[in-house]
């Protein structure tokens, strides 16, 4: 009789624990949603930043158009595209932690998990980069042509690349904002870490341009997807250390 | 008694240099006698990777209990690691000139090493850019731990997926399969131990100097 009650109790405790974990998880997801919504609101309220980025992309593209006029070699087209994306990304994400006032940081610190903040920012920045990347691709195509044969694969590469770059650079931006000397620090700290990612991306998008079979790309895709999981996981673990000052 | 490993290090270093230049090596086309560079080039990477791993361990230890001496050790180990990395680059470039015909070729391993060197440089710049000791330690530890897995992916995973001029990658046979005969093994393995001990020795002296320097500065 006693034993039975015990197991019942244990069952209840266990259920409660699971329920609590689940609720915590839900709360975390909703908080991530809140962070993303807040980032977008701030971005939209102060449209000059995003307008500035668009102009930056356009003028960068026009400079490359004027210097290249026409690109016959797909490899060069590909390399230039990723260089443009890289510089756009460094500029776009440098402000990711810069714009936050002392008060806002204190507010976050009191009400949110650090993990929520970094994951929310990575997702928001990934989406932002992807949209800006599509914009770059559009104008790049208009100005310099488009030799891509497998557009679907190219877009997947762009999506994976934008999220990878976003997860690396958001974290680097957090480090750089704590170190001061923001804009130069971003490039110095970011480029070496981005190199492996970029090499895989350039390989994949070159394959997409040449229209190479999907089965050949699988190993690169798995590598980039695993990097896309590992890097946010690292940010998830490491960001709390940057958080407390 | 605790200096036995230093004596072993010196003996093994002498052995590496003398035996490395005198013992017979397999006669291979293109490589010819340059194959002896194996004892001086490949071993540098072993030392660099060892030091990188140790500095990562100290960075993680700093993050878990924030004692500045761990951060100091992480810095010293990564400095020695970078010095050996540069030595590896130079020996490799000389070797490449004689076998591949150029000092620098587009090879995944070379790219990986270039990225690792850039990462180290960025790490030291980050350290110098921040004034506050605790902040500097925290930021640089986070950066090192963050960058390390990506570097590992670059140095160890990527070369195995793409073509490389180095042995053991992209269909090229590894040294161990054909070239590295027992004569070479007799020098190669002691050489790895010798250079690694030398690296650790250098770092331990540098850590002691740093400790003394800190003590004198604090007491003044």
Coordinates of C-alpha atoms in Angstrom, one line a residue:
Chain A
X1 CA 0.0 0.0 0.0
X2 CA 2.7 2.4 1.1
X3 CA 4.8 1.5 -1.9
X4 CA 1.9 2.3 -4.3
X5 CA 1.5 5.8 -2.9
X6 CA 5.2 6.3 -3.3
X7 CA 5.2 5.5 -6.9
X8 CA 2.2 7.7 -7.5
X9 CA 3.9 10.5 -5.8
X10 CA 7.1 9.9 -7.8
X11 CA 5.0 9.9 -10.9
X12 CA 3.5 13.2 -10.1
X13 CA 6.9 14.8 -9.3
X14 CA 8.3 13.4 -12.5
X15 CA 5.3 14.8 -14.5
X16 CA 5.6 18.1 -12.8
X17 CA 9.3 18.2 -13.7
X18 CA 8.6 17.5 -17.3
X19 CA 5.8 20.0 -17.4
X20 CA 8.1 22.6 -15.9
X21 CA 10.8 21.9 -18.3
X22 CA 8.3 22.1 -21.2
X23 CA 6.9 25.4 -19.8
X24 CA 10.5 26.8 -19.5
X25 CA 11.1 25.8 -23.1
X26 CA 7.9 27.5 -24.2
X27 CA 8.7 30.6 -22.2
X28 CA 12.2 30.7 -23.8
X29 CA 10.7 30.4 -27.3
X30 CA 8.2 33.2 -26.7
X31 CA 11.0 35.3 -25.3
X32 CA 13.1 34.6 -28.4
X33 CA 10.1 35.7 -30.4
X34 CA 9.9 38.9 -28.4
X35 CA 13.6 39.7 -29.0
X36 CA 13.1 39.2 -32.7
X37 CA 10.0 41.4 -32.7
X38 CA 11.8 44.1 -30.7
X39 CA 14.8 44.0 -33.1
X40 CA 12.5 44.5 -36.0
X41 CA 10.6 47.3 -34.4
X42 CA 13.8 49.2 -33.6
X43 CA 15.0 48.6 -37.1
X44 CA 11.8 49.9 -38.6
X45 CA 11.5 52.8 -36.3
X46 CA 15.0 54.0 -37.3
X47 CA 14.9 53.2 -41.0
X48 CA 18.1 55.1 -41.8
X49 CA 20.2 52.1 -40.8
X50 CA 18.6 49.7 -43.2
X51 CA 18.4 52.3 -45.9
X52 CA 22.1 53.0 -45.4
X53 CA 22.9 49.3 -45.8
X54 CA 20.9 49.2 -49.0
X55 CA 22.8 52.1 -50.4
X56 CA 26.1 50.5 -49.3
X57 CA 25.2 47.4 -51.2
X58 CA 24.1 49.3 -54.3
X59 CA 27.2 51.5 -54.4
X60 CA 29.5 48.5 -53.7
X61 CA 27.8 46.7 -56.6
X62 CA 28.1 49.7 -58.9
X63 CA 31.8 49.9 -58.1
X64 CA 32.3 46.3 -59.0
X65 CA 30.2 46.8 -62.1
X66 CA 32.4 49.8 -63.2
X67 CA 35.6 47.9 -62.5
X68 CA 34.6 44.6 -64.1
X69 CA 32.0 45.7 -66.8
X70 CA 31.4 42.1 -67.7
X71 CA 32.3 38.9 -66.0
X72 CA 32.8 35.9 -68.3
X73 CA 34.3 33.5 -65.8
X74 CA 31.7 32.0 -63.4
X75 CA 34.4 31.5 -60.7
X76 CA 35.1 35.2 -60.6
X77 CA 31.4 36.0 -60.6
X78 CA 31.0 33.6 -57.6
X79 CA 34.0 35.0 -55.7
X80 CA 32.9 38.6 -56.2
X81 CA 29.4 37.8 -55.0
X82 CA 30.6 36.3 -51.7
X83 CA 33.1 39.1 -51.1
X84 CA 30.2 41.6 -51.5
X85 CA 28.1 39.5 -49.1
X86 CA 30.9 39.3 -46.6
X87 CA 31.5 43.0 -46.4
X88 CA 27.8 43.7 -46.3
X89 CA 27.4 41.3 -43.5
X90 CA 30.3 42.8 -41.5
X91 CA 28.8 46.2 -41.9
X92 CA 25.2 45.1 -41.1
X93 CA 26.0 43.2 -38.0
X94 CA 28.6 45.5 -36.5
X95 CA 25.8 47.6 -35.0
X96 CA 24.1 44.5 -33.6
X97 CA 25.2 45.2 -30.0
X98 CA 26.5 48.7 -30.5
X99 CA 23.1 50.4 -30.6
X100 CA 22.0 49.0 -27.3
X101 CA 22.1 51.6 -24.5
X102 CA 23.3 50.9 -21.0
X103 CA 19.7 51.0 -19.9
X104 CA 18.5 48.5 -22.4
X105 CA 21.3 46.1 -21.4
X106 CA 20.3 46.5 -17.8
X107 CA 16.7 45.7 -18.7
X108 CA 17.8 42.6 -20.6
X109 CA 19.9 41.6 -17.7
X110 CA 17.1 41.8 -15.2
X111 CA 14.4 40.1 -17.3
X112 CA 15.9 37.7 -19.8
X113 CA 18.3 34.8 -20.1
X114 CA 21.5 35.7 -22.0
X115 CA 20.9 32.6 -24.2
X116 CA 17.5 34.0 -25.3
X117 CA 19.1 37.3 -26.3
X118 CA 21.9 35.7 -28.4
X119 CA 19.7 33.2 -30.1
X120 CA 17.1 35.8 -30.9
X121 CA 19.7 38.1 -32.3
X122 CA 21.3 35.3 -34.4
X123 CA 17.9 34.4 -35.9
X124 CA 17.0 38.0 -36.6
X125 CA 20.3 38.8 -38.1
X126 CA 20.2 35.6 -40.2
X127 CA 16.9 36.7 -41.7
X128 CA 18.1 40.3 -42.2
X129 CA 21.2 39.0 -44.0
X130 CA 19.2 36.6 -46.2
X131 CA 16.9 39.4 -47.3
X132 CA 19.8 41.7 -48.0
X133 CA 21.6 38.8 -49.7
X134 CA 18.6 38.4 -52.0
X135 CA 18.7 42.1 -52.7
X136 CA 22.4 41.9 -53.6
X137 CA 21.7 38.9 -55.8
X138 CA 18.9 40.8 -57.6
X139 CA 21.0 43.8 -58.5
X140 CA 24.1 41.7 -59.1
X141 CA 22.1 39.8 -61.7
X142 CA 20.8 43.0 -63.3
X143 CA 24.3 44.6 -63.5
X144 CA 26.6 41.7 -64.1
X145 CA 24.5 38.8 -65.4
X146 CA 23.7 35.5 -63.8
X147 CA 25.5 32.3 -64.8
X148 CA 23.8 30.1 -62.2
X149 CA 22.4 26.9 -63.6
X150 CA 20.9 25.4 -60.4
X151 CA 19.1 28.4 -58.8
X152 CA 17.4 26.3 -56.1
X153 CA 20.8 25.0 -54.9
X154 CA 22.3 28.5 -55.0
X155 CA 19.5 29.9 -52.9
X156 CA 19.9 27.1 -50.3
X157 CA 23.6 27.9 -50.2
X158 CA 22.8 31.6 -49.7
X159 CA 20.3 30.8 -46.9
X160 CA 22.7 28.4 -45.1
X161 CA 25.5 30.9 -45.6
X162 CA 23.6 33.8 -44.2
X163 CA 22.6 31.9 -41.1
X164 CA 26.2 30.7 -40.7
X165 CA 27.7 34.1 -41.2
X166 CA 25.1 35.6 -38.9
X167 CA 25.8 33.2 -36.0
X168 CA 29.5 33.8 -36.3
X169 CA 29.3 37.6 -36.7
X170 CA 26.7 38.2 -34.0
X171 CA 28.9 36.5 -31.4
X172 CA 32.0 38.4 -32.8
X173 CA 30.0 41.6 -32.6
X174 CA 29.2 40.9 -29.0
X175 CA 32.9 40.5 -28.3
X176 CA 33.9 43.5 -30.3
X177 CA 31.3 45.8 -28.6
X178 CA 32.8 44.9 -25.2
X179 CA 36.3 45.5 -26.5
X180 CA 35.6 48.9 -28.0
X181 CA 37.1 50.0 -31.4
X182 CA 34.0 48.4 -32.9
X183 CA 34.3 48.6 -36.7
X184 CA 37.9 47.6 -37.1
X185 CA 37.6 44.9 -34.4
X186 CA 34.7 43.3 -36.2
X187 CA 36.8 42.7 -39.4
X188 CA 39.9 41.6 -37.6
X189 CA 38.2 39.1 -35.3
X190 CA 35.6 38.0 -37.8
X191 CA 37.5 37.2 -41.0
X192 CA 39.7 34.5 -39.7
X193 CA 36.8 32.7 -38.1
X194 CA 34.7 33.1 -41.3
X195 CA 37.3 31.8 -43.6
X196 CA 36.4 28.0 -43.2
X197 CA 32.7 28.8 -43.6
X198 CA 33.4 30.9 -46.7
X199 CA 35.5 28.3 -48.4
X200 CA 32.7 25.7 -48.1
X201 CA 30.1 28.3 -49.3
X202 CA 32.2 29.2 -52.3
X203 CA 32.6 25.6 -53.2
X204 CA 28.9 24.9 -52.8
X205 CA 27.8 27.9 -54.8
X206 CA 30.3 27.1 -57.5
X207 CA 28.8 23.7 -57.8
X208 CA 25.4 25.3 -58.0
X209 CA 26.6 27.6 -60.8
X210 CA 27.9 24.7 -62.8
X211 CA 24.7 22.7 -62.2
X212 CA 26.5 19.8 -60.6
X213 CA 24.4 16.9 -59.2
X214 CA 22.9 17.2 -55.8
X215 CA 24.5 14.0 -54.6
X216 CA 28.0 15.5 -55.0
X217 CA 27.0 18.4 -52.8
X218 CA 25.6 16.4 -50.0
X219 CA 28.9 16.2 -48.0
X220 CA 29.4 19.9 -48.2
X221 CA 25.8 20.6 -47.3
X222 CA 26.1 18.4 -44.2
X223 CA 29.3 20.1 -43.2
X224 CA 27.7 23.5 -43.5
X225 CA 24.6 22.4 -41.7
X226 CA 26.7 21.0 -38.9
X227 CA 28.6 24.2 -38.6
X228 CA 25.3 26.1 -38.6
X229 CA 24.4 24.0 -35.5
X230 CA 27.8 24.0 -33.8
X231 CA 28.4 27.7 -34.0
X232 CA 25.0 28.8 -32.4
X233 CA 25.5 26.1 -29.8
X234 CA 28.9 27.6 -29.0
X235 CA 27.4 31.1 -28.9
X236 CA 24.7 29.7 -26.6
X237 CA 27.3 28.4 -24.2
X238 CA 29.7 31.3 -24.4
X239 CA 27.5 34.4 -24.5
X240 CA 26.6 34.2 -20.8
X241 CA 30.3 34.8 -20.0
X242 CA 30.3 38.1 -22.0
X243 CA 27.0 39.1 -20.5
X244 CA 28.1 39.8 -17.0
X245 CA 30.5 42.7 -16.7
Chain B
X1 CA 64.7 15.0 -10.4
X2 CA 62.0 17.1 -12.0
X3 CA 64.4 18.2 -14.7
X4 CA 64.7 14.7 -16.2
X5 CA 62.4 15.6 -19.0
X6 CA 64.6 18.6 -19.9
X7 CA 67.6 16.3 -20.2
X8 CA 65.6 13.9 -22.3
X9 CA 64.5 16.8 -24.5
X10 CA 68.1 17.9 -25.1
X11 CA 69.3 14.3 -25.9
X12 CA 66.3 13.7 -28.2
X13 CA 66.9 17.0 -30.0
X14 CA 70.6 16.1 -30.6
X15 CA 69.4 12.7 -31.8
X16 CA 66.8 14.2 -34.1
X17 CA 69.3 16.5 -35.8
X18 CA 72.2 14.1 -36.0
X19 CA 70.2 11.0 -37.0
X20 CA 67.9 13.0 -39.1
X21 CA 70.7 14.1 -41.3
X22 CA 72.8 10.9 -41.3
X23 CA 70.5 7.9 -41.2
X24 CA 69.4 6.4 -44.5
X25 CA 66.1 7.5 -46.0
X26 CA 64.1 5.9 -48.8
X27 CA 65.1 7.2 -52.3
X28 CA 62.0 8.7 -53.8
X29 CA 61.5 10.7 -57.0
X30 CA 61.0 14.5 -56.6
X31 CA 61.3 14.3 -52.8
X32 CA 64.9 13.0 -52.9
X33 CA 66.8 14.1 -49.7
X34 CA 64.2 16.8 -48.9
X35 CA 62.3 14.0 -47.2
X36 CA 64.5 14.7 -44.2
X37 CA 62.5 17.8 -43.7
X38 CA 59.7 15.6 -42.3
X39 CA 61.5 15.6 -39.0
X40 CA 61.6 19.4 -38.9
X41 CA 58.4 20.5 -40.7
X42 CA 55.7 18.0 -39.6
X43 CA 56.9 18.0 -36.0
X44 CA 56.3 21.8 -35.8
X45 CA 52.6 21.2 -36.4
X46 CA 52.5 18.7 -33.7
X47 CA 53.9 21.2 -31.3
X48 CA 51.6 23.9 -32.5
X49 CA 48.5 21.8 -32.1
X50 CA 49.6 20.7 -28.6
X51 CA 50.0 24.3 -27.5
X52 CA 46.7 25.3 -29.1
X53 CA 44.9 22.6 -27.2
X54 CA 46.6 23.5 -23.9
X55 CA 45.8 27.2 -24.3
X56 CA 42.1 26.3 -25.1
X57 CA 42.0 24.1 -21.9
X58 CA 43.4 27.0 -19.9
X59 CA 40.9 29.4 -21.5
X60 CA 38.0 27.1 -20.5
X61 CA 39.5 26.8 -17.0
X62 CA 39.6 30.6 -16.8
X63 CA 36.0 30.9 -17.9
X64 CA 34.9 28.4 -15.2
X65 CA 36.7 29.9 -12.3
X66 CA 38.0 33.3 -13.5
X67 CA 41.5 33.2 -12.0
X68 CA 43.9 35.4 -13.9
X69 CA 46.8 33.0 -13.8
X70 CA 44.9 30.6 -16.1
X71 CA 44.5 33.5 -18.6
X72 CA 48.2 34.3 -18.4
X73 CA 49.0 30.6 -19.1
X74 CA 46.6 30.5 -22.0
X75 CA 48.3 33.6 -23.5
X76 CA 51.8 32.1 -23.0
X77 CA 50.9 28.8 -24.6
X78 CA 49.3 30.4 -27.6
X79 CA 52.3 32.6 -28.1
X80 CA 54.7 29.6 -28.2
X81 CA 52.2 27.9 -30.4
X82 CA 52.3 30.7 -32.8
X83 CA 56.1 30.8 -32.9
X84 CA 56.1 27.1 -33.8
X85 CA 53.4 27.7 -36.3
X86 CA 55.6 30.3 -38.0
X87 CA 58.5 27.9 -37.9
X88 CA 56.3 25.2 -39.5
X89 CA 55.2 27.6 -42.2
X90 CA 58.8 28.6 -43.0
X91 CA 60.1 25.0 -43.2
X92 CA 57.1 24.1 -45.2
X93 CA 57.6 26.9 -47.6
X94 CA 61.2 25.9 -48.2
X95 CA 60.1 22.3 -48.7
X96 CA 57.4 23.4 -51.1
X97 CA 59.8 25.4 -53.2
X98 CA 61.9 22.3 -53.8
X99 CA 59.2 19.8 -54.4
X100 CA 56.2 21.7 -55.7
X101 CA 58.1 24.5 -57.3
X102 CA 56.6 27.5 -55.4
X103 CA 56.8 28.9 -51.9
X104 CA 53.0 29.1 -51.7
X105 CA 50.4 27.0 -53.4
X106 CA 46.7 27.0 -53.2
X107 CA 46.3 24.0 -50.9
X108 CA 43.6 23.4 -48.3
X109 CA 46.2 22.7 -45.6
X110 CA 48.1 25.9 -46.3
X111 CA 44.8 27.9 -46.3
X112 CA 43.9 26.3 -42.9
X113 CA 47.2 27.3 -41.4
X114 CA 47.0 30.8 -42.8
X115 CA 43.5 31.1 -41.2
X116 CA 44.9 29.7 -37.9
X117 CA 47.7 32.2 -37.9
X118 CA 45.3 35.1 -38.7
X119 CA 43.1 33.9 -35.8
X120 CA 46.1 33.9 -33.4
X121 CA 47.0 37.4 -34.6
X122 CA 43.4 38.6 -34.1
X123 CA 43.6 37.0 -30.6
X124 CA 46.7 39.0 -29.7
X125 CA 45.3 42.2 -31.2
X126 CA 42.1 41.7 -29.1
X127 CA 44.3 41.2 -26.0
X128 CA 46.2 44.4 -26.7
X129 CA 43.1 46.4 -27.5
X130 CA 41.5 46.0 -24.1
X131 CA 43.0 47.6 -21.1
X132 CA 41.1 46.2 -18.2
X133 CA 42.8 42.9 -17.1
X134 CA 39.6 40.9 -16.2
X135 CA 37.8 42.1 -19.3
X136 CA 40.7 41.3 -21.5
X137 CA 41.0 37.8 -20.1
X138 CA 37.3 37.1 -20.5
X139 CA 37.0 38.5 -24.0
X140 CA 40.0 36.7 -25.3
X141 CA 39.1 33.4 -23.6
X142 CA 35.6 33.6 -25.2
X143 CA 37.1 34.4 -28.6
X144 CA 39.6 31.5 -28.5
X145 CA 37.0 29.0 -27.4
X146 CA 34.6 30.3 -30.1
X147 CA 37.1 30.2 -32.9
X148 CA 38.8 26.9 -32.0
X149 CA 36.1 24.4 -33.3
X150 CA 35.9 26.3 -36.6
X151 CA 39.7 26.1 -36.9
X152 CA 39.6 22.4 -36.2
X153 CA 37.0 22.0 -38.9
X154 CA 39.3 23.8 -41.2
X155 CA 42.5 22.0 -40.4
X156 CA 41.3 18.5 -39.9
X157 CA 38.0 18.0 -41.7
X158 CA 38.2 20.2 -44.9
X159 CA 41.6 18.8 -46.1
X160 CA 40.1 15.3 -46.0
X161 CA 37.2 16.3 -48.2
X162 CA 39.1 18.3 -50.9
X163 CA 42.1 17.7 -53.0
X164 CA 45.4 18.5 -51.4
X165 CA 49.1 18.2 -52.4
X166 CA 49.9 16.9 -48.9
X167 CA 50.1 13.2 -48.4
X168 CA 47.1 11.5 -47.0
X169 CA 44.6 13.9 -48.5
X170 CA 42.4 13.9 -51.5
X171 CA 43.6 10.5 -52.8
X172 CA 47.3 11.2 -52.2
X173 CA 48.8 8.3 -50.2
X174 CA 49.8 9.1 -46.6
X175 CA 53.4 9.0 -45.6
X176 CA 52.6 6.0 -43.3
X177 CA 51.5 3.9 -46.2
X178 CA 54.6 3.8 -48.5
X179 CA 57.3 6.3 -47.7
X180 CA 57.7 6.2 -44.0
X181 CA 59.9 3.1 -43.6
X182 CA 61.1 1.9 -40.2
X183 CA 64.4 3.9 -40.4
X184 CA 62.4 7.1 -40.7
X185 CA 60.0 6.1 -37.9
X186 CA 63.0 5.7 -35.6
X187 CA 63.7 9.3 -36.0
X188 CA 60.3 10.8 -36.6
X189 CA 58.6 9.7 -33.4
X190 CA 61.5 10.8 -31.1
X191 CA 61.5 14.0 -33.1
X192 CA 57.9 14.7 -32.2
X193 CA 58.6 14.1 -28.5
X194 CA 61.7 16.2 -28.6
X195 CA 60.1 19.3 -30.3
X196 CA 57.0 19.1 -28.1
X197 CA 59.2 18.9 -24.9
X198 CA 61.2 21.9 -26.2
X199 CA 58.0 23.9 -26.8
X200 CA 56.7 23.1 -23.3
X201 CA 60.1 24.0 -21.8
X202 CA 60.1 27.4 -23.5
X203 CA 56.6 28.0 -22.3
X204 CA 57.3 27.0 -18.7
X205 CA 60.3 29.4 -18.7
X206 CA 58.1 32.2 -20.1
X207 CA 55.4 31.6 -17.5
X208 CA 58.1 31.8 -14.7
X209 CA 59.4 35.0 -16.1
X210 CA 55.9 36.4 -16.3
X211 CA 55.2 35.3 -12.7
X212 CA 58.4 37.0 -11.5
X213 CA 57.6 40.1 -13.4
X214 CA 54.1 40.3 -11.9
X215 CA 55.5 39.8 -8.4
X216 CA 58.0 42.5 -8.7
X217 CA 55.5 44.9 -10.2
X218 CA 53.0 44.2 -7.5
X219 CA 55.5 44.6 -4.6
X220 CA 56.8 48.0 -5.9

